[in-house]
Coordinates of C-alpha atoms in Angstrom, one line a residue:
X1 CA 0.7 -15.8 -17.5
X2 CA 2.3 -17.4 -14.4
X3 CA 0.9 -15.8 -11.2
X4 CA 4.3 -15.1 -9.8
X5 CA 5.4 -13.4 -13.0
X6 CA 2.2 -11.5 -13.2
X7 CA 2.6 -10.2 -9.6
X8 CA 6.2 -9.1 -10.4
X9 CA 5.0 -7.4 -13.5
X10 CA 2.3 -5.5 -11.6
X11 CA 4.9 -4.6 -8.9
X12 CA 7.0 -2.9 -11.6
X13 CA 4.0 -1.1 -13.0
X14 CA 3.1 0.2 -9.6
X15 CA 6.7 1.1 -8.6
X16 CA 6.0 4.9 -8.4
X17 CA 2.9 4.2 -6.3
X18 CA 4.8 3.4 -3.1
X19 CA 4.7 5.0 0.4
X20 CA 2.1 7.6 -0.5
X21 CA 4.1 9.4 -3.1
X22 CA 2.0 12.1 -4.8
X23 CA -0.9 11.8 -2.2
X24 CA -1.8 15.3 -0.9
X25 CA -4.8 14.4 1.3
X26 CA -3.5 14.1 4.9
X27 CA -6.0 11.4 5.8
X28 CA -5.2 9.3 2.8
X29 CA -1.5 9.8 3.3
X30 CA -1.9 8.7 6.9
X31 CA -3.8 5.6 5.8
X32 CA -1.2 4.6 3.3
X33 CA 1.9 5.4 5.4
X34 CA 0.8 4.4 8.9
X35 CA -1.8 1.6 8.2
X36 CA -1.1 0.0 4.9
X37 CA 2.7 0.2 5.2
X38 CA 2.9 -0.2 8.9
X39 CA 5.5 -2.9 9.8
X40 CA 5.2 -3.1 13.6
X41 CA 4.8 -6.6 14.9
X42 CA 1.3 -6.4 16.5
X43 CA 0.6 -8.6 19.5
X44 CA -1.7 -11.0 17.7
X45 CA 0.5 -11.8 14.7
X46 CA 2.5 -14.6 16.3
X47 CA -0.5 -16.6 17.5
X48 CA -2.4 -16.1 14.3
X49 CA 0.6 -17.2 12.3
X50 CA 0.5 -20.6 13.9
X51 CA -3.2 -21.1 13.3
X52 CA -2.8 -20.7 9.5
X53 CA -1.6 -24.2 9.0
X54 CA -5.0 -25.5 10.2
X55 CA -6.8 -24.0 7.2
X56 CA -4.0 -23.9 4.6
X57 CA -6.1 -26.1 2.3
X58 CA -9.0 -23.6 2.1
X59 CA -9.1 -20.3 0.0
X60 CA -7.6 -17.3 1.7
X61 CA -5.3 -14.4 1.5
X62 CA -1.5 -14.2 1.9
X63 CA -0.4 -13.6 5.5
X64 CA 0.8 -10.1 4.5
X65 CA -2.8 -9.2 3.4
X66 CA -4.4 -10.7 6.5
X67 CA -2.2 -8.6 8.6
X68 CA -3.4 -5.6 6.7
X69 CA -7.0 -6.5 7.5
X70 CA -6.0 -6.5 11.2
X71 CA -4.5 -3.0 10.9
X72 CA -7.5 -1.7 8.9
X73 CA -9.9 -2.8 11.6
X74 CA -7.6 -1.5 14.3
X75 CA -7.6 1.9 12.5
X76 CA -11.3 2.1 11.4
X77 CA -12.8 0.6 14.6
X78 CA -16.1 -0.5 13.1
X79 CA -19.0 -1.5 15.3
X80 CA -19.9 -4.3 12.9
X81 CA -18.3 -6.4 10.2
X82 CA -20.4 -8.2 7.6
X83 CA -18.3 -10.6 5.4
X84 CA -19.6 -12.4 2.4
X85 CA -17.7 -15.6 1.7
X86 CA -15.8 -17.0 4.7
X87 CA -13.2 -19.0 2.9
X88 CA -10.5 -20.3 5.3
X89 CA -11.7 -18.0 8.1
X90 CA -8.2 -16.6 8.7
X91 CA -9.1 -13.1 7.5
X92 CA -12.1 -13.2 9.8
X93 CA -9.9 -14.1 12.7
X94 CA -7.4 -11.4 12.0
X95 CA -10.1 -8.8 11.9
X96 CA -11.6 -10.2 15.1
X97 CA -8.4 -10.0 17.0
X98 CA -8.1 -6.3 16.2
X99 CA -11.3 -5.4 18.0
X100 CA -13.0 -7.8 20.3
X101 CA -15.9 -5.5 21.1
X102 CA -17.5 -5.5 17.6
X103 CA -19.9 -8.0 16.1
X104 CA -18.8 -10.0 13.0
X105 CA -21.2 -11.8 10.7
X106 CA -19.4 -14.0 8.2
X107 CA -21.8 -15.5 5.6
X108 CA -21.0 -18.6 3.6
X109 CA -22.8 -20.7 1.0
X110 CA -20.6 -23.6 2.0
X111 CA -21.0 -26.2 4.8
X112 CA -19.0 -25.7 8.0
X113 CA -15.5 -26.9 7.7
X114 CA -14.4 -28.4 11.0
X115 CA -11.1 -26.5 10.9
X116 CA -12.9 -23.2 10.3
X117 CA -15.1 -24.0 13.3
X118 CA -12.0 -24.5 15.4
X119 CA -10.8 -21.0 14.4
X120 CA -14.1 -19.5 15.6
X121 CA -15.1 -21.6 18.6
X122 CA -13.6 -19.3 21.3
X123 CA -14.7 -16.1 19.6
X124 CA -18.3 -15.4 20.8
X125 CA -18.5 -12.2 18.7
X126 CA -18.1 -14.1 15.4
X127 CA -21.4 -15.3 13.9
X128 CA -20.6 -17.8 11.2
X129 CA -23.8 -18.3 9.1
X130 CA -24.1 -20.8 6.2
X131 CA -26.8 -21.3 3.6
X132 CA -28.0 -17.7 4.2
X133 CA -31.0 -16.5 2.2
X134 CA -31.5 -13.1 0.6
X135 CA -34.1 -12.2 3.2
X136 CA -31.7 -13.1 6.0
X137 CA -29.0 -10.9 4.4
X138 CA -31.5 -8.0 4.3
X139 CA -32.3 -8.4 7.9
X140 CA -28.6 -8.3 8.9
X141 CA -28.1 -5.2 6.7
X142 CA -31.1 -3.4 8.2
X143 CA -29.8 -4.1 11.7
X144 CA -26.2 -3.2 11.2
X145 CA -24.7 -0.4 13.3
X146 CA -22.4 2.1 11.6
X147 CA -19.6 2.4 11.2
X148 CA -19.7 -1.0 9.4
X149 CA -16.9 -2.7 7.5
X150 CA -18.3 -4.8 4.6
X151 CA -16.1 -7.4 3.1
X152 CA -16.9 -9.1 -0.2
X153 CA -14.6 -12.1 -0.1
X154 CA -14.9 -15.7 -1.3
X155 CA -18.2 -15.5 -3.1
X156 CA -19.1 -15.8 -6.8
X157 CA -22.1 -13.5 -6.6
X158 CA -20.1 -10.4 -5.9
X159 CA -22.1 -8.2 -8.2
X160 CA -25.4 -9.1 -6.6
X161 CA -24.0 -8.7 -3.1
X162 CA -22.6 -5.2 -4.0
X163 CA -26.0 -4.1 -5.3
X164 CA -27.6 -5.6 -2.2
X165 CA -25.5 -3.7 0.3
X166 CA -25.1 -0.4 -1.5
X167 CA -28.6 0.8 -0.4
X168 CA -27.6 0.3 3.2
X169 CA -24.2 2.0 3.1
X170 CA -23.7 5.2 5.1
X171 CA -20.9 7.8 4.9
X172 CA -19.2 6.2 7.9
X173 CA -18.9 2.7 6.3
X174 CA -16.1 1.0 4.4
X175 CA -16.2 -1.8 1.9
X176 CA -13.2 -4.1 1.2
X177 CA -13.3 -6.2 -2.0
X178 CA -11.0 -9.2 -2.2
X179 CA -9.3 -10.3 -5.4
X180 CA -10.4 -7.5 -7.7
X181 CA -8.0 -8.7 -10.3
X182 CA -8.7 -12.5 -10.1
X183 CA -10.0 -12.6 -13.7
X184 CA -11.0 -10.2 -16.5
X185 CA -14.7 -10.2 -15.5
X186 CA -14.0 -9.2 -11.9
X187 CA -11.4 -6.7 -13.0
X188 CA -14.0 -5.0 -15.2
X189 CA -16.5 -5.0 -12.4
X190 CA -13.9 -3.5 -10.0
X191 CA -13.4 -0.7 -12.4
X192 CA -17.1 -0.1 -12.4
X193 CA -17.1 0.2 -8.6
X194 CA -14.3 2.7 -8.8
X195 CA -16.3 4.7 -11.4
X196 CA -19.6 4.3 -9.5
X197 CA -21.0 7.7 -8.5
X198 CA -22.1 6.2 -5.2
X199 CA -18.5 5.6 -4.1
X200 CA -16.0 8.3 -3.2
X201 CA -12.4 7.4 -2.4
X202 CA -11.1 4.0 -3.5
X203 CA -7.7 2.4 -2.8
X204 CA -6.4 -0.2 -5.3
X205 CA -3.9 -2.5 -3.6
X206 CA -4.2 -5.3 -6.2
X207 CA -5.0 -8.0 -3.7
X208 CA -7.8 -6.0 -2.3
X209 CA -9.8 -2.8 -3.1
X210 CA -10.8 -0.5 -0.3
X211 CA -13.9 1.7 -0.8
X212 CA -15.0 4.7 1.2
X213 CA -18.4 6.5 0.8
X214 CA -18.1 9.8 2.6
X215 CA -20.0 12.2 0.3
X216 CA -18.0 15.2 1.6
X217 CA -14.9 13.7 -0.2
X218 CA -13.9 14.5 -3.7
X219 CA -14.0 11.3 -5.9
X220 CA -10.5 9.8 -6.2
X221 CA -8.9 6.4 -6.9
X222 CA -5.5 5.8 -5.3
X223 CA -3.3 3.0 -6.7
X224 CA -1.0 1.6 -4.0
X225 CA 1.9 -0.7 -4.6
X226 CA 1.2 -3.3 -1.9
X227 CA 2.5 -6.3 -3.8

């Protein structure tokens, strides 16, 4: 099915999942209403918009989704971000602009792209690491400071990465999974993450899945129409 038609079809299917309708948890309602659906023009949007053309040839999210990453970081205020699969680097830059005091590790199996380097060159808190080994990943995970935002992005080994990081997850941490519906295999895996007893509250936005791990919360999956 054509991607545009598929997106339109899913928008219709999620029509009743707009603006926090039916959500009774105050914190979840706030996240949906004042973070996910926030429409204020934040200070960094204009500058970042003009940078997008530099890396338009590389894999990345729609601008609407990158802006949401900015708002999520602004809301969650993590000490550390660990991203698996850098892609175009635009999502990394949006997250960086939301909080300049945190450390960002973006790990990639690909060689440096000169345009991605240009995105990061002035941002001393972004550590772009390529060709990273499993031992190096473990060292980064051991040394991370919660609250941490984990981002499984442009990487084929998403199952292995998830199992790698889950042992280091704390109640304060958050995981964002990009493209949970990119194909049937990943869609099935995303469902297993939602059902996983180690996860608590999940938000299904189609372009991304957001996972929280606070064991005090009742297990819940919230579908949000963010298409």
